[in-house]
Coordinates of C-alpha atoms in Angstrom, one line a residue:
M1 CA 102.9 172.4 107.9
K2 CA 102.6 172.8 104.2
L3 CA 100.7 170.0 102.5
L4 CA 100.3 169.6 98.7
R5 CA 99.2 167.1 96.0
Y6 CA 101.3 166.3 93.0
G7 CA 100.8 164.4 89.8
A8 CA 98.5 164.2 86.8
P9 CA 94.9 165.5 87.0
G10 CA 92.9 162.8 88.8
A11 CA 95.9 160.9 89.9
E12 CA 97.4 163.3 92.5
K13 CA 99.4 162.0 95.4
P14 CA 99.6 163.6 98.9
A15 CA 102.8 165.2 100.1
L16 CA 104.3 167.7 102.4
L17 CA 106.9 170.4 101.9
D18 CA 109.7 170.1 104.4
H19 CA 111.7 173.0 105.9
D20 CA 114.3 172.6 103.1
G21 CA 111.7 173.0 100.4
Q22 CA 111.8 169.3 99.4
V23 CA 108.6 167.5 98.5
R24 CA 108.0 164.4 100.7
D25 CA 105.5 161.8 99.7
L26 CA 102.8 161.0 102.2
S27 CA 101.2 158.1 100.4
G28 CA 102.3 155.6 103.0
H29 CA 100.4 157.5 105.7
V30 CA 97.3 159.0 104.0
R31 CA 95.4 158.2 100.8
D32 CA 94.7 161.8 99.9
L33 CA 94.3 165.3 101.3
S34 CA 90.5 165.0 101.5
G35 CA 87.7 164.1 103.9
A36 CA 88.7 162.7 107.2
A37 CA 92.4 163.2 106.5
L38 CA 91.8 166.9 107.0
D39 CA 90.4 166.6 110.6
P40 CA 92.7 168.6 112.9
K41 CA 93.5 165.4 114.9
A42 CA 94.5 163.6 111.7
L43 CA 96.7 166.6 110.7
T44 CA 98.4 166.5 114.1
A45 CA 99.4 162.9 113.4
L46 CA 101.0 164.1 110.1
K47 CA 102.8 166.9 112.0
D48 CA 104.3 164.3 114.4
L49 CA 106.0 162.5 111.5
D50 CA 109.7 163.0 111.0
P51 CA 109.9 164.4 107.4
S52 CA 113.4 163.0 107.0
G53 CA 111.9 159.6 107.1
L54 CA 109.5 160.2 104.2
P55 CA 110.4 159.6 100.5
V56 CA 111.8 162.6 98.7
V57 CA 110.0 163.4 95.4
A58 CA 112.8 164.6 93.4
S59 CA 110.7 165.7 90.4
P60 CA 107.1 166.2 91.5
G61 CA 106.1 167.7 88.1
R62 CA 102.6 169.2 88.2
I63 CA 101.3 170.5 91.5
G64 CA 97.7 169.8 91.8
P65 CA 94.9 171.4 93.8
C66 CA 95.9 171.3 97.4
V67 CA 92.6 169.6 98.5
G68 CA 91.0 166.6 96.8
N69 CA 87.3 165.7 96.4
V70 CA 86.1 169.2 97.4
G71 CA 82.4 168.9 98.3
K72 CA 81.5 172.6 98.3
F73 CA 83.3 175.6 96.9
I74 CA 81.7 178.6 98.7
C75 CA 82.5 182.2 98.0
I76 CA 82.1 185.4 99.9
G77 CA 81.5 188.4 97.7
L78 CA 82.4 192.1 98.1
N79 CA 84.3 191.4 101.4
Y80 CA 86.8 194.2 101.0
A81 CA 85.4 197.7 101.3
D82 CA 87.9 199.1 98.8
H83 CA 87.0 196.4 96.2
A84 CA 83.3 197.1 96.6
A85 CA 84.0 200.8 96.0
E86 CA 85.9 200.1 92.7
T87 CA 83.1 198.0 91.4
G88 CA 80.4 200.6 92.4
A89 CA 78.8 198.3 94.9
E90 CA 77.8 199.0 98.5
V91 CA 79.6 197.2 101.3
P92 CA 77.1 194.5 102.3
S93 CA 75.7 194.5 105.9
Q94 CA 76.0 190.7 105.9
P95 CA 78.2 188.4 103.9
V96 CA 77.2 187.8 100.3
I97 CA 77.4 184.0 99.6
F98 CA 77.6 182.4 96.2
M99 CA 79.1 179.2 94.8
K100 CA 81.7 178.1 92.4
A101 CA 81.3 174.8 90.7
T102 CA 83.8 172.2 92.0
S103 CA 84.5 171.3 88.4
A104 CA 86.2 174.7 88.2
I105 CA 89.0 173.5 90.5
V106 CA 92.5 173.2 89.0
G107 CA 96.0 173.2 90.2
P108 CA 97.8 176.5 91.0
N109 CA 99.8 176.6 87.8
D110 CA 97.4 175.0 85.4
D111 CA 96.1 177.0 82.4
V112 CA 93.0 179.1 82.7
I113 CA 90.7 178.5 79.8
Q114 CA 88.8 181.5 78.4
P115 CA 85.3 180.0 77.6
K116 CA 83.5 180.5 74.4
G117 CA 81.7 183.8 74.2
S118 CA 83.8 185.3 77.0
T119 CA 84.6 189.0 76.6
K120 CA 85.3 190.1 80.2
L121 CA 87.6 187.6 81.8
D122 CA 88.9 188.9 85.2
W123 CA 91.2 187.9 88.1
E124 CA 90.8 187.9 91.9
V125 CA 93.4 186.8 94.4
E126 CA 91.7 185.5 97.6
L127 CA 92.4 183.8 100.9
G128 CA 90.8 180.3 101.0
I129 CA 89.6 178.6 104.2
V130 CA 89.7 174.8 104.1
I131 CA 87.2 173.1 106.5
G132 CA 88.7 170.1 108.4
R133 CA 85.9 169.1 110.8
E134 CA 82.1 169.1 110.2
C135 CA 80.2 172.0 111.7
R136 CA 76.8 173.6 111.7
Y137 CA 75.6 176.5 113.7
V138 CA 79.1 176.9 115.1
E139 CA 79.8 179.9 117.4
E140 CA 82.3 182.4 116.1
A141 CA 84.5 181.7 119.1
N142 CA 84.8 178.1 118.2
A143 CA 84.7 178.4 114.4
L144 CA 88.4 178.2 113.7
D145 CA 88.6 174.8 115.6
H146 CA 86.9 173.4 112.5
V147 CA 89.5 174.8 110.0
A148 CA 92.2 172.5 108.6
G149 CA 94.1 175.4 107.1
Y150 CA 94.3 178.0 104.4
C151 CA 95.3 178.4 100.8
V152 CA 95.6 180.8 97.8
V153 CA 92.6 180.9 95.5
N154 CA 92.3 182.8 92.2
D155 CA 88.6 183.4 91.9
V156 CA 88.7 183.8 88.1
S157 CA 85.5 185.5 86.9
E158 CA 83.8 186.2 83.6
R159 CA 82.1 189.6 84.3
A160 CA 79.7 189.6 81.3
F161 CA 78.5 186.1 82.3
Q162 CA 78.3 187.2 85.9
L163 CA 76.6 190.6 85.6
E164 CA 75.0 190.9 82.2
S165 CA 73.4 187.5 81.7
G166 CA 70.6 187.5 84.2
G167 CA 70.2 185.4 87.3
T168 CA 72.9 184.9 89.9
W169 CA 76.7 185.5 89.9
D170 CA 77.3 181.7 89.5
K171 CA 77.3 181.9 85.7
G172 CA 80.5 183.9 85.6
K173 CA 82.2 182.0 88.4
G174 CA 82.0 178.3 87.8
C175 CA 83.5 177.8 84.3
D176 CA 86.1 175.1 83.9
T177 CA 89.5 176.2 85.3
F178 CA 88.0 179.2 87.1
G179 CA 89.2 177.9 90.5
P180 CA 93.0 177.5 90.9
I181 CA 93.8 176.5 94.5
G182 CA 97.1 176.0 96.2
P183 CA 100.0 175.4 95.9
W184 CA 99.8 174.4 99.5
L185 CA 97.3 173.7 102.2
V186 CA 99.0 175.6 105.1
T187 CA 97.9 174.5 108.6
P188 CA 96.9 177.3 111.0
E189 CA 100.1 177.4 113.1
E190 CA 102.2 178.0 110.0
A191 CA 99.8 180.3 108.2
G192 CA 100.3 183.0 110.8
D193 CA 97.7 185.8 111.5
V194 CA 95.3 185.3 108.6
E195 CA 93.7 188.7 109.4
S196 CA 97.0 190.4 108.4
L197 CA 98.5 188.7 105.4
S198 CA 99.8 190.7 102.3
M199 CA 98.4 189.5 99.0
W200 CA 99.2 190.5 95.4
L201 CA 98.4 189.7 91.7
D202 CA 100.3 190.6 88.6
V203 CA 99.2 190.4 85.0
N204 CA 102.0 190.2 82.4
G205 CA 104.5 191.4 85.0
Q206 CA 102.4 194.5 86.0
R207 CA 101.1 194.6 89.6
F208 CA 97.3 195.2 89.7
Q209 CA 96.4 193.9 93.2
D210 CA 98.5 194.8 96.2
G211 CA 96.4 194.4 99.3
S212 CA 96.1 192.7 102.7
T213 CA 93.6 190.6 104.5
K214 CA 93.6 193.4 107.1
T215 CA 90.9 195.2 105.0
M216 CA 88.4 192.2 105.0
V217 CA 85.0 193.4 106.2
F218 CA 84.1 190.0 107.6
K219 CA 86.9 188.0 109.2
P220 CA 87.5 184.2 108.8
A221 CA 86.0 183.1 112.1
F222 CA 82.9 185.1 111.5
I223 CA 82.6 183.8 107.9
V224 CA 82.8 180.1 109.0
S225 CA 80.2 180.7 111.7
Y226 CA 77.9 182.7 109.4
V227 CA 78.0 180.2 106.5
S228 CA 77.4 177.3 109.0
R229 CA 74.0 178.9 109.8
F230 CA 72.8 178.2 106.2
M231 CA 74.5 174.9 105.3
S232 CA 76.6 172.4 107.2
L233 CA 80.3 172.4 106.4
Q234 CA 82.1 169.2 105.8
P235 CA 85.8 168.3 105.7
G236 CA 87.3 169.5 102.4
D237 CA 84.8 172.3 101.8
I238 CA 86.5 175.5 100.7
I239 CA 85.4 179.0 101.5
T240 CA 87.1 181.8 99.5
T241 CA 86.8 185.1 101.2
G242 CA 86.8 188.0 98.8
T243 CA 89.5 190.1 97.0
P244 CA 91.2 193.4 97.5
P245 CA 91.0 196.2 94.9
G246 CA 92.8 196.1 91.6
V247 CA 90.6 193.7 89.5
G248 CA 90.3 194.2 85.8
M249 CA 86.7 195.6 85.9
G250 CA 87.9 198.3 88.3
Q251 CA 90.6 199.7 86.0
K252 CA 89.9 202.9 84.1
P253 CA 89.2 201.8 81.4
P254 CA 88.4 198.2 82.4
L255 CA 91.0 195.7 81.4
Y256 CA 90.3 192.1 80.8
L257 CA 92.3 188.9 80.2
K258 CA 92.9 187.4 76.8
P259 CA 94.7 184.3 75.5
G260 CA 98.5 184.6 76.0
D261 CA 98.2 186.7 79.2
R262 CA 99.9 185.4 82.3
M263 CA 98.7 185.8 85.9
E264 CA 101.0 185.5 88.9
L265 CA 99.6 185.8 92.4
G266 CA 100.4 185.0 96.0
I267 CA 99.6 185.5 99.7
Q268 CA 102.1 185.9 102.4
N269 CA 103.0 182.5 104.0
L270 CA 100.6 180.6 101.7
G271 CA 102.6 180.4 98.5
Q272 CA 102.3 181.6 94.9
Q273 CA 100.4 180.6 91.7
A274 CA 101.0 181.3 88.0
Q275 CA 98.5 180.7 85.2
R276 CA 98.5 181.2 81.5
V277 CA 95.3 182.1 79.7
V278 CA 94.4 180.0 76.8
A279 CA 91.4 179.9 74.4
E280 CA 88.8 177.2 74.6
T281 CA 89.3 174.6 71.9
R282 CA 87.0 171.9 73.1
A283 CA 83.7 171.2 71.3

């Protein structure tokens, strides 16, 4: 099942994508794709609906973030050995955990704003794990029972803020619009083998990232179990799991985004995103 949210920012409505590619409104069955609505039992009830009986949204307009009211936006760094190598970092012996601000979350096709003072704006296509059931200290064997589904994430990063401004990586990860998610929340039975999904990212029509989740160092079940040792996970939390090689800072010479550039990215079975980079104009 592919679930999505459509409408203006802050006023998104829940929907599903039927097998014919039509958007079907779910407002009569669930208030939003957030919280308790993401519990696997609640999602089973949505799966049991006959899509043909749901209202067709002929012109959905903007597609919003596929999850509403995200509580935590958790990131795993350097989780692809080949990406670690291109950045000159060692492959970690345990997952590197950092956070993106939830205020960074935007829809999959919304503009990405280059913040004031930014000189090294970069891209990262990533597999996102959406938590559906609360867990803490969960065993790896049971970890995926707590997952609502998966989505595409662009972990937009400002490398100068991240690596040259002191402190933790969070400075370069949490700026407004640095977290496009969606277009869909794809439930596990339709996502396929998430340990073997192709993933890609183009900038201005040129392919830079062309990888697969096969090369993740730490796999989704282990990641959920590991993170749950250090913080409880609640429905709607998102864990983004790292990126394959081909990021801007790994190019020779490094290549960074500027206003007017266009990113297009996707993951097998999970959909595609497209963002335009614009300059910050707010005070």
